């Protein structure tokens, strides 16, 4: 058995590879869920009742069930139940299924945060704009948007930090993200087996990523602090 | 010249009739004070004048031109409403300044956005914006905030914020400036500075419609007083008449709460 010093570079190399997958999943989830959340938000606030009821039911189901089960259903349901394995078998298929699951799940959470942000801007702001002869789009872009953003930054930063850690749930469909990579050294990987420390070591990757996000978000909050 | 005529304005919310057949007119340069107990429909009337509510019935004319007619509202486009509401300005009880803009930016913003619709805007952009800024600075100096122009609303006292809101409304040069209880959200010691600005506006012959609970102010500054009660005009006339010699029992009861 090699020494820790010999294991270390091998393990870090494998974990880095896993973390790239983690980061890709995180980034693609944000890219998809940030706009989709806005669509869901408008759906749930729609004055067309069937649409708003359907959207709210959907949000309830997604927020009311574990993300882990959603991932399992999205990955296995088409193939095992419908006999149509749309995801394909390999790592890329697992990644696509995971990304879809995460985007839908996070879009629902984001939509509720957006809704709070929109409804939190006092009605008087819109009315003041109207009385001053502004158009609806001028009112949105020049007046309410920034106030909404200021309101949603703290809850969004919470949710996005949770997302970093939630990516590890994709392990349930064997996506080879950082925890999967760490765990592999227990059974045997890259000629190392029976080592548990790589699994524990993955925690530092999350800590580092969340450290960066925390600093970025507090910078953004400070930037928006010039008004109240 | 008659600047404002409101004829038979009616407004209901669901089954509650909030305005029942309100008619009045206003001469240019006059100040109309509207008084009345809570829930009598004063705010709703101002909101109708500013197109924030749509009356169910009635006609509104400015300088003889019909700007609103409940009989054919369907044909009014959003753009038309936007243009017509510029005859009126509105100062809210809760100021409603835009928090992310400085006092100066608050006063200039609407004018800048409207200027973009001018055909010569592209060519004379710099010139136009400079004129708008000069006008805003003049207005802010006029209301005594020349030294607070670059402050954000949260850095100003309530009285200062309301004065900025008045300047913001004045910047678009409305024909009629409406106030909805402009001092009700203010501490008593800040009320005076806002009333002083409004008094100066009255002296400069600004046409104003002022909903207020400041009875002394209404009596001293207004040229006409309307006492509203449960959605109707109960009594209307010269302020000295209405305040010192009210004809209606309801008016007397209402005023006794302030005089007593
Ligand atoms: N959007 C609305 N929907 C339903 N009812 C409303 C609405 N706005 C006002 N009302 C009702 O209309 C009536 C008149 O309200 P309004 O705000 O015009 O009174 P007001 O004279 O301004 O009172 P106050 O002195 O308290 O400001 C009240 O009974 C109020 O509950
Ligand atoms: Mg009111």
Short mmCIF file of C-alpha atoms and ligand atoms in Angstrom, two decimals:
data_model
loop_
_atom_site.label_atom_id
_atom_site.label_comp_id
_atom_site.label_asym_id
_atom_site.label_seq_id
_atom_site.Cartn_x
_atom_site.Cartn_y
_atom_site.Cartn_z
CA UNK A 1 0.00 0.00 0.00
CA UNK A 2 1.31 3.41 -0.98
CA UNK A 3 1.77 6.26 1.42
CA UNK A 4 -0.67 9.16 1.67
CA UNK A 5 1.85 11.36 -0.12
CA UNK A 6 1.81 9.01 -3.08
CA UNK A 7 -1.97 8.74 -3.10
CA UNK A 8 -2.60 12.46 -2.83
CA UNK A 9 -1.87 13.66 -6.39
CA UNK A 10 -3.75 10.69 -7.90
CA UNK A 11 -6.80 11.36 -5.74
CA UNK A 12 -6.79 15.10 -6.38
CA UNK A 13 -6.59 14.47 -10.11
CA UNK A 14 -9.63 12.17 -10.00
CA UNK A 15 -11.57 14.51 -7.70
CA UNK A 16 -10.85 17.46 -10.00
CA UNK A 17 -12.37 15.51 -12.85
CA UNK A 18 -15.42 14.78 -10.71
CA UNK A 19 -15.67 18.41 -9.67
CA UNK A 20 -15.75 19.53 -13.29
CA UNK A 21 -18.92 17.45 -13.66
CA UNK A 22 -20.30 18.94 -10.43
CA UNK A 23 -19.56 22.43 -11.65
CA UNK A 24 -21.05 21.80 -15.09
CA UNK A 25 -24.26 20.52 -13.51
CA UNK A 26 -24.37 23.56 -11.20
CA UNK A 27 -23.79 26.00 -14.03
CA UNK A 28 -26.25 24.45 -16.49
CA UNK A 29 -28.89 24.28 -13.76
CA UNK A 30 -28.52 28.01 -13.14
CA UNK A 31 -28.54 28.76 -16.86
CA UNK A 32 -31.81 26.87 -17.31
CA UNK A 33 -33.57 27.48 -14.00
CA UNK A 34 -33.07 31.25 -13.75
CA UNK A 35 -35.17 32.00 -16.88
CA UNK A 36 -37.52 29.01 -16.52
CA UNK A 37 -38.28 30.18 -12.99
CA UNK A 38 -39.45 33.51 -14.39
CA UNK A 39 -41.78 31.71 -16.83
CA UNK A 40 -43.21 29.60 -14.00
CA UNK A 41 -43.54 32.72 -11.86
CA UNK A 42 -45.59 34.50 -14.52
CA UNK A 43 -47.65 31.33 -14.96
CA UNK A 44 -48.48 31.15 -11.28
CA UNK A 45 -49.40 34.85 -11.21
CA UNK A 46 -51.48 34.65 -14.40
CA UNK A 47 -55.01 35.98 -14.34
CA UNK A 48 -56.00 33.04 -16.56
CA UNK A 49 -57.14 30.72 -13.77
CA UNK A 50 -56.55 27.29 -15.38
CA UNK A 51 -52.93 28.27 -16.06
CA UNK A 52 -52.25 29.64 -12.60
CA UNK A 53 -53.91 26.65 -10.90
CA UNK A 54 -51.96 24.18 -13.04
CA UNK A 55 -48.69 26.02 -12.40
CA UNK A 56 -49.24 26.17 -8.66
CA UNK A 57 -50.08 22.45 -8.55
CA UNK A 58 -46.91 21.70 -10.48
CA UNK A 59 -44.80 23.82 -8.11
CA UNK A 60 -46.43 22.08 -5.16
CA UNK A 61 -45.57 18.61 -6.51
CA UNK A 62 -41.98 19.53 -7.31
CA UNK A 63 -41.34 21.28 -4.00
CA UNK A 64 -43.31 18.64 -2.12
CA UNK A 65 -41.24 15.62 -3.22
CA UNK A 66 -37.54 14.84 -2.78
CA UNK A 67 -35.27 15.86 -5.61
CA UNK A 68 -33.70 12.41 -5.36
CA UNK A 69 -36.98 10.72 -6.32
CA UNK A 70 -37.49 13.22 -9.14
CA UNK A 71 -34.08 12.30 -10.54
CA UNK A 72 -34.86 8.60 -10.37
CA UNK A 73 -38.21 9.10 -12.10
CA UNK A 74 -36.76 11.31 -14.84
CA UNK A 75 -33.90 8.91 -15.53
CA UNK A 76 -35.64 5.54 -15.29
CA UNK A 77 -39.31 6.19 -16.13
CA UNK A 78 -38.93 6.62 -19.91
CA UNK A 79 -36.82 3.49 -20.31
CA UNK A 80 -38.15 1.06 -17.70
CA UNK A 81 -41.84 1.97 -17.78
CA UNK A 82 -42.45 3.40 -21.24
CA UNK A 83 -39.87 1.21 -22.95
CA UNK A 84 -38.31 4.25 -24.58
CA UNK A 85 -34.88 4.97 -23.05
CA UNK A 86 -34.55 8.57 -24.24
CA UNK A 87 -31.43 9.31 -22.18
CA UNK A 88 -29.18 6.66 -23.66
CA UNK A 89 -26.93 4.67 -21.36
CA UNK A 90 -23.66 6.49 -20.93
CA UNK A 91 -22.38 9.28 -18.77
CA UNK A 92 -23.73 11.91 -21.17
CA UNK A 93 -27.24 10.43 -20.86
CA UNK A 94 -27.04 10.49 -17.08
CA UNK A 95 -25.81 14.08 -17.17
CA UNK A 96 -28.68 15.18 -19.45
CA UNK A 97 -31.25 13.50 -17.19
CA UNK A 98 -29.71 15.05 -14.08
CA UNK A 99 -29.61 18.51 -15.69
CA UNK A 100 -33.29 18.31 -16.66
CA UNK A 101 -34.24 17.22 -13.14
CA UNK A 102 -32.24 19.95 -11.46
CA UNK A 103 -33.48 22.67 -13.82
CA UNK A 104 -37.14 21.81 -13.22
CA UNK A 105 -36.68 21.49 -9.48
CA UNK A 106 -34.73 24.71 -9.03
CA UNK A 107 -36.94 26.67 -11.43
CA UNK A 108 -39.86 25.97 -9.10
CA UNK A 109 -37.98 27.26 -6.07
CA UNK A 110 -36.74 30.31 -7.99
CA UNK A 111 -40.26 31.07 -9.24
CA UNK A 112 -41.50 31.45 -5.68
CA UNK A 113 -38.62 33.76 -4.83
CA UNK A 114 -39.32 35.87 -7.91
CA UNK A 115 -42.98 36.05 -6.97
CA UNK A 116 -42.09 37.35 -3.53
CA UNK A 117 -39.79 39.91 -5.15
CA UNK A 118 -42.42 41.14 -7.59
CA UNK A 119 -45.17 41.33 -5.01
CA UNK A 120 -42.84 42.97 -2.50
CA UNK A 121 -42.40 46.13 -4.56
CA UNK A 122 -45.05 48.57 -3.29
CA UNK A 123 -47.93 49.26 -5.69
CA UNK A 124 -47.25 52.97 -5.23
CA UNK A 125 -44.06 52.68 -7.29
CA UNK A 126 -45.97 51.57 -10.36
CA UNK A 127 -48.69 54.15 -9.77
CA UNK A 128 -46.15 56.95 -9.40
CA UNK A 129 -44.64 55.90 -12.74
CA UNK A 130 -48.05 55.77 -14.42
CA UNK A 131 -49.02 59.20 -13.16
CA UNK A 132 -45.76 60.55 -14.58
CA UNK A 133 -46.72 59.28 -18.02
CA UNK A 134 -44.38 56.30 -18.16
CA UNK A 135 -45.18 53.22 -20.22
CA UNK A 136 -45.54 49.81 -18.57
CA UNK A 137 -42.18 48.68 -19.89
CA UNK A 138 -40.45 51.86 -18.75
CA UNK A 139 -41.92 51.29 -15.30
CA UNK A 140 -40.67 47.71 -15.25
CA UNK A 141 -37.16 48.35 -16.52
CA UNK A 142 -36.51 51.76 -14.94
CA UNK A 143 -38.29 51.42 -11.62
CA UNK A 144 -39.44 48.01 -10.40
CA UNK A 145 -36.78 45.67 -11.80
CA UNK A 146 -33.89 46.89 -9.67
CA UNK A 147 -36.06 46.97 -6.55
CA UNK A 148 -37.07 43.37 -7.27
CA UNK A 149 -33.46 42.31 -7.75
CA UNK A 150 -32.50 43.92 -4.46
CA UNK A 151 -35.26 41.98 -2.74
CA UNK A 152 -34.44 38.61 -4.25
CA UNK A 153 -30.65 38.62 -3.89
CA UNK A 154 -30.56 37.31 -0.29
CA UNK A 155 -33.02 34.42 -0.79
CA UNK A 156 -31.51 33.59 -4.18
CA UNK A 157 -28.02 33.40 -2.73
CA UNK A 158 -29.29 30.94 -0.12
CA UNK A 159 -30.91 28.80 -2.78
CA UNK A 160 -27.88 28.87 -5.07
CA UNK A 161 -25.57 27.83 -2.23
CA UNK A 162 -27.92 24.94 -1.52
CA UNK A 163 -27.74 24.00 -5.20
CA UNK A 164 -23.95 23.59 -4.99
CA UNK A 165 -24.40 20.88 -2.36
CA UNK A 166 -27.54 19.39 -3.93
CA UNK A 167 -25.60 18.48 -7.08
CA UNK A 168 -24.28 15.54 -5.07
CA UNK A 169 -27.77 14.00 -5.27
CA UNK A 170 -27.08 13.20 -8.93
CA UNK A 171 -24.99 10.36 -7.55
CA UNK A 172 -28.27 8.42 -7.22
CA UNK A 173 -28.26 7.91 -11.00
CA UNK A 174 -24.51 7.25 -10.92
CA UNK A 175 -23.46 10.59 -12.37
CA UNK A 176 -19.69 10.72 -11.89
CA UNK A 177 -19.51 13.96 -9.93
CA UNK A 178 -17.05 14.72 -7.18
CA UNK A 179 -18.56 12.56 -4.42
CA UNK A 180 -18.86 9.63 -6.80
CA UNK A 181 -15.17 10.12 -7.62
CA UNK A 182 -14.23 10.21 -3.93
CA UNK A 183 -16.27 7.16 -3.06
CA UNK A 184 -14.68 5.19 -5.90
CA UNK A 185 -11.42 4.98 -3.93
CA UNK A 186 -13.12 2.76 -1.33
CA UNK A 187 -13.91 0.03 -3.83
CA UNK A 188 -10.88 0.68 -5.96
CA UNK A 189 -9.98 3.32 -8.48
CA UNK A 190 -6.72 4.41 -10.08
CA UNK A 191 -5.01 1.53 -8.27
CA UNK A 192 -6.11 2.72 -4.82
CA UNK A 193 -8.69 0.81 -2.79
CA UNK A 194 -10.02 0.86 0.75
CA UNK A 195 -9.25 4.59 1.19
CA UNK A 196 -11.98 6.62 2.82
CA UNK A 197 -10.15 9.93 3.15
CA UNK A 198 -10.79 10.95 -0.50
CA UNK A 199 -14.52 10.89 0.21
CA UNK A 200 -14.07 13.18 3.21
CA UNK A 201 -11.70 15.33 1.18
CA UNK A 202 -14.47 16.21 -1.33
CA UNK A 203 -15.91 18.50 1.35
CA UNK A 204 -13.11 20.99 0.65
CA UNK A 205 -14.29 21.37 -2.94
CA UNK A 206 -17.76 22.37 -1.74
CA UNK A 207 -16.32 24.68 0.89
CA UNK A 208 -14.16 26.46 -1.66
CA UNK A 209 -16.98 26.85 -4.18
CA UNK A 210 -19.38 28.15 -1.53
CA UNK A 211 -16.71 30.49 -0.19
CA UNK A 212 -16.39 32.09 -3.62
CA UNK A 213 -20.18 32.37 -4.01
CA UNK A 214 -20.61 33.86 -0.54
CA UNK A 215 -18.08 36.59 -1.26
CA UNK A 216 -19.63 37.30 -4.68
CA UNK A 217 -23.14 37.58 -3.29
CA UNK A 218 -22.15 39.81 -0.41
CA UNK A 219 -20.36 42.07 -2.91
CA UNK A 220 -23.58 42.24 -4.94
CA UNK A 221 -25.64 42.99 -1.84
CA UNK A 222 -23.26 45.79 -0.93
CA UNK A 223 -23.52 47.16 -4.44
CA UNK A 224 -27.30 47.37 -4.09
CA UNK A 225 -27.04 48.92 -0.65
CA UNK A 226 -26.94 52.47 -1.92
CA UNK A 227 -30.72 52.63 -1.80
CA UNK A 228 -33.42 51.26 0.43
CA UNK B 1 -60.92 80.26 -17.80
CA UNK B 2 -62.48 77.01 -16.65
CA UNK B 3 -59.66 74.50 -16.56
CA UNK B 4 -61.36 71.44 -15.12
CA UNK B 5 -64.91 70.17 -15.35
CA UNK B 6 -65.97 66.90 -13.78
CA UNK B 7 -69.51 65.88 -14.65
CA UNK B 8 -71.53 63.13 -12.98
CA UNK B 9 -68.53 61.00 -11.98
CA UNK B 10 -69.63 57.60 -10.67
CA UNK B 11 -67.49 54.78 -9.38
CA UNK B 12 -68.28 51.48 -7.68
CA UNK B 13 -66.02 48.75 -6.34
CA UNK B 14 -68.11 45.62 -6.66
CA UNK B 15 -71.37 46.49 -4.97
CA UNK B 16 -70.09 49.47 -2.95
CA UNK B 17 -70.87 52.77 -4.60
CA UNK B 18 -67.88 54.90 -3.70
CA UNK B 19 -68.60 57.95 -5.87
CA UNK B 20 -72.21 58.82 -6.57
CA UNK B 21 -72.63 61.52 -9.17
CA UNK B 22 -69.80 63.96 -8.42
CA UNK B 23 -69.77 67.22 -10.41
CA UNK B 24 -67.60 70.27 -9.94
CA UNK B 25 -65.53 72.71 -11.91
CA UNK B 26 -62.36 74.64 -11.32
CA UNK B 27 -61.00 77.91 -12.73
CA UNK B 28 -57.39 78.27 -13.80
CA UNK B 29 -55.18 79.30 -10.89
CA UNK B 30 -57.72 78.22 -8.29
CA UNK B 31 -57.08 75.95 -5.35
CA UNK B 32 -59.79 73.43 -4.54
CA UNK B 33 -59.68 71.73 -1.16
CA UNK B 34 -61.57 68.50 -0.67
CA UNK B 35 -62.38 67.58 2.90
CA UNK B 36 -64.48 64.80 4.34
CA UNK B 37 -64.36 61.87 6.68
CA UNK B 38 -62.49 58.66 6.07
CA UNK B 39 -64.01 56.49 3.37
CA UNK B 40 -66.01 59.28 1.80
CA UNK B 41 -64.29 58.74 -1.56
CA UNK B 42 -61.74 61.57 -1.70
CA UNK B 43 -58.82 59.39 -2.75
CA UNK B 44 -60.94 57.56 -5.29
CA UNK B 45 -61.96 60.87 -6.86
CA UNK B 46 -58.32 61.96 -7.26
CA UNK B 47 -57.42 58.55 -8.66
CA UNK B 48 -60.21 58.89 -11.22
CA UNK B 49 -58.86 62.28 -12.31
CA UNK B 50 -55.42 60.70 -12.76
CA UNK B 51 -56.73 57.65 -14.61
CA UNK B 52 -55.57 55.28 -11.89
CA UNK B 53 -59.22 54.25 -11.57
CA UNK B 54 -61.68 54.22 -14.41
CA UNK B 55 -65.01 55.87 -13.52
CA UNK B 56 -68.12 53.85 -14.37
CA UNK B 57 -69.89 56.99 -15.49
CA UNK B 58 -69.22 60.65 -16.15
CA UNK B 59 -67.13 63.05 -18.17
CA UNK B 60 -63.87 64.84 -17.38
CA UNK B 61 -62.93 67.93 -19.37
CA UNK B 62 -59.70 69.89 -19.26
CA UNK B 63 -59.74 73.36 -20.86
CA UNK B 64 -62.99 72.40 -22.54
CA UNK B 65 -61.51 69.30 -24.16
CA UNK B 66 -63.06 66.00 -23.11
CA UNK B 67 -60.24 63.85 -21.76
CA UNK B 68 -62.48 61.14 -20.38
CA UNK B 69 -65.98 60.03 -21.25
CA UNK B 70 -67.25 56.85 -19.62
CA UNK B 71 -69.63 56.40 -22.55
CA UNK B 72 -66.77 55.63 -24.94
CA UNK B 73 -63.81 54.49 -22.90
CA UNK B 74 -63.45 51.31 -24.91
CA UNK B 75 -61.92 53.23 -27.77
CA UNK B 76 -59.13 54.76 -25.64
CA UNK B 77 -55.73 53.22 -26.22
CA UNK B 78 -53.07 52.88 -23.53
CA UNK B 79 -50.99 55.53 -25.31
CA UNK B 80 -53.93 57.93 -25.37
CA UNK B 81 -54.57 57.48 -21.65
CA UNK B 82 -50.89 58.08 -21.04
CA UNK B 83 -50.96 61.36 -22.94
CA UNK B 84 -54.19 62.56 -21.35
CA UNK B 85 -53.17 61.84 -17.79
CA UNK B 86 -50.30 64.30 -18.26
CA UNK B 87 -52.86 67.09 -17.82
CA UNK B 88 -52.80 66.02 -14.17
CA UNK B 89 -50.08 65.54 -11.61
CA UNK B 90 -50.51 63.59 -8.39
CA UNK B 91 -48.68 63.83 -5.09
CA UNK B 92 -49.26 60.77 -2.94
CA UNK B 93 -49.71 60.53 0.80
CA UNK B 94 -46.78 58.07 0.92
CA UNK B 95 -44.50 60.12 -1.42
CA UNK B 96 -43.67 57.09 -3.62
CA UNK B 97 -40.28 58.44 -4.64
CA UNK B 98 -38.14 56.00 -6.61
CA UNK B 99 -35.63 54.76 -4.02
CA UNK B 100 -32.84 53.91 -6.46
CA UNK B 101 -32.65 57.44 -7.86
CA UNK B 102 -31.35 60.63 -6.26
CA UNK B 103 -33.66 63.57 -5.62
CA UNK B 104 -32.46 65.16 -8.87
CA UNK B 105 -32.92 61.94 -10.86
CA UNK B 106 -36.40 61.49 -9.41
CA UNK B 107 -37.37 64.92 -10.69
CA UNK B 108 -35.77 64.42 -14.13
CA UNK B 109 -36.61 60.81 -14.98
CA UNK B 110 -40.12 61.17 -16.41
CA UNK B 111 -39.15 64.20 -18.47
CA UNK B 112 -36.17 62.34 -19.94
CA UNK B 113 -38.33 59.38 -20.89
CA UNK B 114 -40.96 61.60 -22.49
CA UNK B 115 -38.29 63.54 -24.40
CA UNK B 116 -37.27 60.33 -26.15
CA UNK B 117 -40.59 60.44 -28.00
CA UNK B 118 -39.76 63.81 -29.54
CA UNK B 119 -38.89 63.63 -33.24
CA UNK B 120 -35.83 65.84 -32.77
CA UNK B 121 -34.54 63.88 -29.75
CA UNK B 122 -31.65 62.11 -31.49
CA UNK B 123 -30.35 65.32 -32.96
CA UNK B 124 -30.68 67.48 -29.85
CA UNK B 125 -30.24 64.87 -27.12
CA UNK B 126 -27.55 66.76 -25.19
CA UNK B 127 -29.33 70.06 -25.35
CA UNK B 128 -32.67 68.55 -24.25
CA UNK B 129 -31.19 66.69 -21.30
CA UNK B 130 -29.29 69.74 -20.20
CA UNK B 131 -32.47 71.81 -20.25
CA UNK B 132 -34.25 69.13 -18.23
CA UNK B 133 -31.50 69.09 -15.65
CA UNK B 134 -31.52 72.86 -15.34
CA UNK B 135 -35.26 72.82 -14.87
CA UNK B 136 -35.00 70.12 -12.19
CA UNK B 137 -32.28 72.00 -10.34
CA UNK B 138 -34.37 75.17 -10.41
CA UNK B 139 -37.38 73.30 -9.02
CA UNK B 140 -35.37 71.70 -6.24
CA UNK B 141 -33.89 75.07 -5.27
CA UNK B 142 -37.36 76.55 -5.31
CA UNK B 143 -38.60 74.01 -2.75
CA UNK B 144 -35.49 74.60 -0.63
CA UNK B 145 -33.58 71.41 -1.43
CA UNK B 146 -30.81 72.84 -3.57
CA UNK B 147 -28.26 71.30 -1.22
CA UNK B 148 -29.85 67.81 -1.13
CA UNK B 149 -30.15 67.15 -4.86
CA UNK B 150 -27.76 64.22 -4.88
CA UNK B 151 -29.25 62.49 -1.85
CA UNK B 152 -31.24 59.29 -2.18
CA UNK B 153 -34.77 59.29 -0.77
CA UNK B 154 -33.81 57.25 2.31
CA UNK B 155 -31.31 59.96 3.21
CA UNK B 156 -34.07 62.58 3.34
CA UNK B 157 -36.67 63.32 5.99
CA UNK B 158 -40.32 62.68 5.21
CA UNK B 159 -40.95 66.36 4.68
CA UNK B 160 -38.01 66.63 2.30
CA UNK B 161 -39.15 63.53 0.43
CA UNK B 162 -42.62 64.96 -0.03
CA UNK B 163 -41.16 68.22 -1.32
CA UNK B 164 -39.12 66.24 -3.86
CA UNK B 165 -42.31 64.45 -4.87
CA UNK B 166 -43.96 67.82 -5.43
CA UNK B 167 -41.02 68.94 -7.58
CA UNK B 168 -41.21 65.67 -9.50
CA UNK B 169 -44.87 66.29 -10.31
CA UNK B 170 -44.24 69.95 -11.20
CA UNK B 171 -41.45 69.02 -13.61
CA UNK B 172 -43.99 67.77 -16.15
CA UNK B 173 -45.91 71.05 -15.89
CA UNK B 174 -49.36 69.56 -15.38
CA UNK B 175 -52.42 71.76 -15.84
CA UNK B 176 -53.82 70.58 -12.53
CA UNK B 177 -51.75 69.32 -9.62
CA UNK B 178 -53.54 66.95 -7.24
CA UNK B 179 -52.49 66.18 -3.67
CA UNK B 180 -53.82 63.27 -1.64
CA UNK B 181 -53.32 64.10 2.03
CA UNK B 182 -49.74 65.20 1.36
CA UNK B 183 -48.92 65.73 5.03
CA UNK B 184 -50.77 62.84 6.67
CA UNK B 185 -47.72 60.59 6.78
CA UNK B 186 -45.56 63.29 8.35
CA UNK B 187 -44.66 64.19 11.91
CA UNK B 188 -46.37 67.44 12.92
CA UNK B 189 -43.10 69.37 12.89
CA UNK B 190 -42.47 68.38 9.26
CA UNK B 191 -45.97 69.26 8.07
CA UNK B 192 -45.25 72.97 8.01
CA UNK B 193 -42.43 72.82 5.47
CA UNK B 194 -44.61 70.96 2.97
CA UNK B 195 -47.60 73.24 3.50
CA UNK B 196 -45.32 76.25 2.99
CA UNK B 197 -44.27 74.96 -0.43
CA UNK B 198 -47.90 74.35 -1.36
CA UNK B 199 -48.84 77.83 -0.20
CA UNK B 200 -46.14 79.30 -2.41
CA UNK B 201 -47.49 77.31 -5.34
CA UNK B 202 -50.95 78.72 -4.66
CA UNK B 203 -49.52 82.24 -4.65
CA UNK B 204 -47.96 81.53 -8.06
CA UNK B 205 -51.43 80.60 -9.29
CA UNK B 206 -50.82 76.89 -9.70
CA UNK B 207 -54.14 75.12 -10.21
CA UNK B 208 -54.43 72.56 -7.45
CA UNK B 209 -56.87 70.01 -6.05
CA UNK B 210 -55.91 69.21 -2.48
CA UNK B 211 -57.41 66.48 -0.35
CA UNK B 212 -56.44 67.35 3.20
CA UNK B 213 -57.24 67.05 6.86
CA UNK B 214 -55.39 70.33 7.56
CA UNK B 215 -58.48 72.46 8.06
CA UNK B 216 -56.63 75.71 8.76
CA UNK B 217 -54.66 75.27 5.55
CA UNK B 218 -57.80 74.50 3.54
CA UNK B 219 -59.51 77.58 4.92
CA UNK B 220 -56.59 79.95 4.33
CA UNK B 221 -55.27 78.77 0.99
CA UNK B 222 -58.24 77.34 -0.92
CA UNK B 223 -60.43 79.36 -3.19
CA UNK B 224 -63.09 76.67 -3.11
CA UNK B 225 -63.93 73.87 -0.67
CA UNK B 226 -65.82 70.66 -1.26
CA UNK B 227 -67.06 68.64 1.68
CA UNK B 228 -67.58 65.03 0.66
CA UNK B 229 -69.77 62.61 2.52
CA UNK B 230 -70.38 58.98 1.59
CA UNK B 231 -69.57 59.41 -2.06
CA UNK B 232 -71.46 62.65 -2.65
CA UNK B 233 -70.63 66.34 -2.52
CA UNK B 234 -72.49 67.39 0.58
CA UNK B 235 -71.49 71.03 0.56
CA UNK B 236 -69.42 73.21 -1.72
CA UNK B 237 -68.39 76.84 -1.84
CA UNK B 238 -66.18 79.62 -0.61
CA UNK B 239 -63.99 78.36 2.25
CA UNK B 240 -65.05 81.08 4.67
CA UNK B 241 -68.69 80.24 4.04
CA UNK B 242 -68.23 76.52 4.43
CA UNK B 243 -66.00 76.70 7.49
CA UNK B 244 -67.72 79.52 9.39
CA UNK B 245 -71.26 79.08 8.32
CA UNK B 246 -71.88 75.51 7.11
CA UNK B 247 -75.36 74.95 5.76
CA UNK B 248 -75.49 71.19 6.09
CA UNK B 249 -75.78 69.37 9.39
CA UNK B 250 -73.20 66.75 8.25
CA UNK B 251 -70.65 69.47 7.52
CA UNK B 252 -71.23 71.03 10.91
CA UNK B 253 -70.73 67.70 12.65
CA UNK B 254 -67.55 67.03 10.67
CA UNK B 255 -66.07 70.46 11.33
CA UNK B 256 -66.91 70.43 15.03
CA UNK B 257 -64.37 67.64 15.44
CA UNK B 258 -61.66 70.04 14.30
CA UNK B 259 -62.85 73.25 15.90
CA UNK B 260 -63.78 71.71 19.23
N1 LIG C 1 -59.59 49.23 -4.81
C1 LIG C 1 -60.66 49.19 -4.00
N2 LIG C 1 -61.42 48.10 -3.92
C2 LIG C 1 -62.50 48.05 -3.12
N3 LIG C 1 -62.91 49.08 -2.37
C3 LIG C 1 -62.19 50.21 -2.39
C4 LIG C 1 -61.03 50.33 -3.21
N4 LIG C 1 -60.52 51.57 -3.04
C5 LIG C 1 -61.34 52.21 -2.16
N5 LIG C 1 -62.35 51.39 -1.76
C6 LIG C 1 -63.42 51.76 -0.84
O1 LIG C 1 -63.96 52.96 -1.29
C7 LIG C 1 -64.33 53.80 -0.19
C8 LIG C 1 -63.71 55.15 -0.36
O2 LIG C 1 -62.32 55.04 -0.27
P1 LIG C 1 -61.36 56.29 -0.42
O3 LIG C 1 -59.97 55.77 -0.24
O4 LIG C 1 -61.65 57.00 -1.68
O5 LIG C 1 -61.76 57.19 0.80
P2 LIG C 1 -61.07 58.49 1.39
O6 LIG C 1 -62.11 59.54 1.45
O7 LIG C 1 -59.85 58.80 0.63
O8 LIG C 1 -60.69 58.05 2.87
P3 LIG C 1 -59.43 58.44 3.76
O9 LIG C 1 -59.73 59.78 4.38
O10 LIG C 1 -59.39 57.37 4.80
O11 LIG C 1 -58.23 58.44 2.89
C9 LIG C 1 -63.90 53.07 1.05
O12 LIG C 1 -65.04 52.46 1.61
C10 LIG C 1 -62.93 52.03 0.56
O13 LIG C 1 -62.99 50.88 1.35
MG1 LIG C 2 -57.77 58.79 1.10
#
